[in-house]
Short mmCIF file of C-alpha atoms and ligand atoms in Angstrom, two decimals:
data_model
loop_
_atom_site.label_atom_id
_atom_site.label_comp_id
_atom_site.label_asym_id
_atom_site.label_seq_id
_atom_site.Cartn_x
_atom_site.Cartn_y
_atom_site.Cartn_z
CA MET A 1 19.12 -14.29 -10.55
CA PRO A 2 16.27 -13.41 -12.93
CA ALA A 3 13.98 -10.51 -12.01
CA LYS A 4 10.92 -11.61 -10.08
CA GLU A 5 7.59 -10.17 -11.16
CA ARG A 6 5.42 -8.97 -8.31
CA LYS A 7 2.04 -7.25 -8.34
CA ILE A 8 1.14 -4.72 -5.69
CA ALA A 9 -2.25 -3.08 -5.24
CA ILE A 10 -2.41 0.45 -3.81
CA MET A 11 -5.74 0.80 -2.06
CA GLY A 12 -7.55 3.24 0.20
CA PHE A 13 -10.25 5.90 0.42
CA ARG A 14 -10.42 8.60 -2.23
CA SER A 15 -7.96 11.48 -2.16
CA VAL A 16 -5.60 9.95 0.38
CA GLY A 17 -2.68 10.15 -2.06
CA LYS A 18 -2.56 6.68 -3.66
CA SER A 19 -1.67 8.07 -7.07
CA SER A 20 0.71 10.66 -5.62
CA LEU A 21 2.67 7.99 -3.72
CA THR A 22 2.79 5.70 -6.74
CA ILE A 23 3.88 8.43 -9.14
CA GLN A 24 6.43 9.76 -6.67
CA PHE A 25 7.93 6.27 -6.45
CA VAL A 26 7.81 5.53 -10.19
CA GLU A 27 8.55 8.92 -11.69
CA GLY A 28 10.15 10.82 -8.84
CA MET A 29 7.78 13.75 -8.90
CA PHE A 30 4.70 15.10 -7.19
CA VAL A 31 1.75 15.56 -9.48
CA ASP A 32 -0.73 17.86 -7.84
CA SER A 33 -3.84 16.96 -9.77
CA TYR A 34 -4.14 13.46 -11.04
CA ASP A 35 -7.46 12.10 -12.29
CA PRO A 36 -8.88 10.50 -9.15
CA THR A 37 -11.30 8.19 -10.92
CA ILE A 38 -9.02 6.11 -13.07
CA GLU A 39 -7.20 2.94 -12.25
CA ASP A 40 -3.75 2.72 -13.71
CA THR A 41 -0.91 0.27 -13.66
CA PHE A 42 2.67 1.46 -13.33
CA GLU A 43 5.83 -0.56 -13.75
CA ARG A 44 9.18 -0.11 -12.14
CA SER A 45 12.20 -2.27 -11.77
CA TYR A 46 13.56 -2.39 -8.28
CA THR A 47 16.44 -4.06 -6.49
CA SER A 48 15.78 -5.11 -2.92
CA PRO A 49 18.34 -4.47 -0.17
CA ARG A 50 19.15 -8.19 -0.42
CA GLY A 51 20.10 -7.78 -4.09
CA GLN A 52 17.07 -9.45 -5.60
CA GLU A 53 15.83 -7.77 -8.76
CA TYR A 54 12.13 -7.21 -9.24
CA LYS A 55 9.82 -6.06 -11.96
CA LEU A 56 7.05 -4.41 -9.99
CA GLN A 57 3.56 -3.85 -11.27
CA LEU A 58 1.83 -1.23 -9.18
CA ILE A 59 -1.93 -1.12 -9.50
CA ASP A 60 -3.03 2.35 -8.50
CA THR A 61 -6.69 1.68 -7.79
CA ALA A 62 -9.44 4.26 -8.16
CA GLY A 63 -10.18 4.06 -4.44
CA GLN A 64 -12.65 2.33 -2.19
CA ASP A 65 -15.22 3.29 0.40
CA GLU A 66 -17.27 1.36 2.93
CA TYR A 67 -19.80 0.42 0.26
CA SER A 68 -17.39 -0.74 -2.43
CA LEU A 69 -17.80 -4.28 -3.53
CA PHE A 70 -14.40 -5.83 -3.38
CA PRO A 71 -13.25 -6.57 -6.93
CA THR A 72 -12.29 -10.22 -7.10
CA ASN A 73 -9.32 -9.42 -9.31
CA TYR A 74 -7.79 -7.59 -6.34
CA ALA A 75 -7.86 -10.83 -4.40
CA MET A 76 -6.11 -12.89 -7.05
CA ASN A 77 -2.63 -12.54 -8.43
CA ILE A 78 -1.79 -9.74 -6.02
CA ASN A 79 1.37 -10.34 -4.02
CA GLY A 80 1.01 -7.46 -1.61
CA TYR A 81 -1.17 -4.55 -0.59
CA VAL A 82 -0.29 -0.97 0.21
CA LEU A 83 -3.21 0.39 2.25
CA VAL A 84 -3.16 4.16 2.35
CA PHE A 85 -4.97 6.59 4.60
CA SER A 86 -4.44 10.29 5.08
CA VAL A 87 -3.34 11.43 8.55
CA ASN A 88 -5.86 14.27 8.40
CA SER A 89 -8.83 11.97 7.90
CA ARG A 90 -10.13 9.62 10.57
CA LYS A 91 -12.58 8.20 8.07
CA SER A 92 -9.80 7.18 5.69
CA PHE A 93 -8.14 5.29 8.57
CA GLU A 94 -11.39 3.40 9.18
CA ILE A 95 -11.69 2.59 5.48
CA VAL A 96 -8.24 0.95 5.59
CA GLN A 97 -9.60 -1.44 8.20
CA ILE A 98 -12.67 -2.22 6.13
CA ILE A 99 -10.55 -2.89 3.03
CA HIS A 100 -8.24 -5.18 5.00
CA GLU A 101 -11.20 -7.23 6.24
CA LYS A 102 -12.49 -7.56 2.69
CA ILE A 103 -9.09 -8.69 1.42
CA LEU A 104 -8.96 -11.44 4.03
CA ASP A 105 -12.57 -12.41 3.24
CA GLN A 106 -11.93 -12.60 -0.48
CA THR A 107 -8.59 -14.35 -0.32
CA GLY A 108 -9.63 -16.68 2.47
CA LYS A 109 -6.28 -16.05 4.11
CA GLN A 110 -5.48 -15.18 7.70
CA GLY A 111 -2.98 -12.57 6.67
CA VAL A 112 -1.57 -10.97 3.54
CA PRO A 113 1.66 -9.01 2.93
CA CYS A 114 0.64 -5.49 3.72
CA VAL A 115 1.99 -2.02 4.48
CA ILE A 116 -0.21 0.62 6.08
CA VAL A 117 0.67 4.16 5.02
CA GLY A 118 -0.28 7.32 6.91
CA ASN A 119 0.17 9.75 4.02
CA LYS A 120 0.18 13.58 4.08
CA ALA A 121 2.36 13.56 7.19
CA ASP A 122 3.46 17.06 6.10
CA LEU A 123 0.03 18.37 7.20
CA ARG A 124 1.11 18.48 10.84
CA MET A 125 -1.51 20.98 12.01
CA GLU A 126 -4.36 19.02 10.47
CA ARG A 127 -3.26 15.65 11.73
CA VAL A 128 -5.97 13.61 13.48
CA VAL A 129 -4.60 10.06 13.29
CA THR A 130 -1.33 9.49 15.16
CA ALA A 131 1.59 7.37 14.02
CA GLU A 132 1.07 5.29 17.19
CA GLU A 133 -2.42 4.35 16.04
CA GLY A 134 -1.06 3.34 12.66
CA LYS A 135 1.69 1.29 14.25
CA ALA A 136 -0.72 -0.42 16.63
CA LEU A 137 -2.93 -1.47 13.75
CA ALA A 138 0.05 -2.74 11.76
CA GLU A 139 1.25 -4.76 14.74
CA LYS A 140 -2.17 -6.34 15.08
CA TRP A 141 -1.99 -7.46 11.45
CA GLY A 142 1.67 -8.43 11.41
CA ALA A 143 2.13 -5.65 8.87
CA LYS A 144 4.42 -2.65 8.62
CA TYR A 145 3.49 0.98 9.21
CA VAL A 146 4.99 3.98 7.43
CA ASP A 147 4.26 7.68 8.01
CA ALA A 148 4.87 9.29 4.61
CA SER A 149 4.47 12.39 2.51
CA ALA A 150 4.14 11.98 -1.24
CA LYS A 151 4.28 15.75 -1.51
CA GLU A 152 7.63 16.15 0.24
CA ASN A 153 8.92 12.75 -0.89
CA GLN A 154 9.36 11.65 2.70
CA TYR A 155 9.57 7.90 3.34
CA VAL A 156 7.94 7.05 0.01
CA ASN A 157 10.70 4.54 -0.77
CA ASP A 158 10.18 2.98 2.66
CA VAL A 159 6.61 2.17 1.66
CA PHE A 160 7.74 0.11 -1.31
CA ASP A 161 10.83 -1.34 0.39
CA GLY A 162 8.42 -2.32 3.15
CA ILE A 163 5.95 -4.13 0.94
CA ILE A 164 8.72 -6.05 -0.81
CA GLN A 165 10.07 -7.07 2.58
CA GLN A 166 6.62 -8.22 3.67
CA ILE A 167 6.22 -10.21 0.44
CA GLU A 168 9.66 -11.79 0.86
CA MET A 169 8.86 -12.71 4.45
CA ALA A 170 5.57 -14.33 3.43
CA GLU A 171 7.22 -16.26 0.60
CA GLY A 172 10.07 -17.30 2.88
CA SER A 173 7.68 -18.69 5.45
CA THR A 174 5.66 -20.65 2.88
CA SER A 175 8.75 -22.23 1.34
CA ALA A 176 10.00 -23.05 4.83
CA LYS A 177 6.74 -24.85 5.51
CA GLY A 178 7.12 -26.69 2.21
CA CYS A 179 10.49 -27.96 3.39
CA LEU A 180 9.01 -29.28 6.61
CA ILE A 181 6.31 -31.19 4.79
CA SER A 182 8.55 -32.78 2.17
P1 GDP B 1 -5.84 9.38 -4.61
O1 GDP B 1 -7.26 9.71 -4.93
O2 GDP B 1 -5.75 8.56 -3.36
O3 GDP B 1 -5.09 8.78 -5.74
O4 GDP B 1 -5.13 10.76 -4.21
P2 GDP B 1 -4.21 11.70 -5.11
O5 GDP B 1 -2.86 11.17 -5.21
O6 GDP B 1 -4.92 12.04 -6.36
O7 GDP B 1 -4.13 12.98 -4.15
C1 GDP B 1 -5.33 13.64 -3.70
C2 GDP B 1 -4.99 15.07 -3.28
O8 GDP B 1 -4.12 15.04 -2.14
C3 GDP B 1 -4.25 15.85 -4.36
O9 GDP B 1 -4.69 17.18 -4.33
C4 GDP B 1 -2.80 15.74 -3.93
O10 GDP B 1 -2.06 16.85 -4.38
C5 GDP B 1 -2.91 15.73 -2.42
N1 GDP B 1 -1.80 14.98 -1.78
C6 GDP B 1 -1.35 13.74 -2.10
N2 GDP B 1 -0.33 13.38 -1.32
C7 GDP B 1 -0.10 14.41 -0.48
C8 GDP B 1 0.84 14.63 0.58
O11 GDP B 1 1.70 13.82 0.92
N3 GDP B 1 0.72 15.83 1.25
C9 GDP B 1 -0.21 16.77 0.92
N4 GDP B 1 -0.23 17.90 1.63
N5 GDP B 1 -1.09 16.59 -0.07
C10 GDP B 1 -1.05 15.44 -0.77
MG1 MG B 2 -5.72 8.20 -7.62
#
């Protein structure tokens, strides 16, 4: 089986740990101060638990807020979205919901492959958004929720395993529909 190329956008409010999660996954380390303003694309090959090989392109976006115009290139050619908030910021959790609405608006779809990440789970004392809230939101969207820590490398792989699973599920359901029609 040839490697499938898939593009994943990492989105969320500023400073939630988008770059830290991406770099932890791609390079296996925690970079404490990464330029927050730049958008960068990272590549990694990855084999899914089902044995499918992937060439992943991870678009580590510069971050969004409630006023951001949604870039149309994030609506096209993206196979899945990792929407990150920080468990110590209620506002960042709200921004995830705003971004999700904009994605649906821009793509014209009812749902997109998506993983919601509650990052900085290591900051237990500062936590203001619970895992239950994250899970409830994910359930509402038919998405997956992961509590993670880029700093301690906790559940970072689950984030990316999760988005590949969501993408595979979405592709499986569309090809199934294709079979019904033909
Ligand atoms: P981005 O703006 O969303 O890309 O966020 P960054 O990855 O640049 O991280 C913003 C700040 O949060 C940096 O100071 C990171 O060191 C810190 N940070 C990122 N992930 C974690 C984490 O899992 N736990 C803790 N405690 N800090 C983190
Ligand atoms: Mg960043």
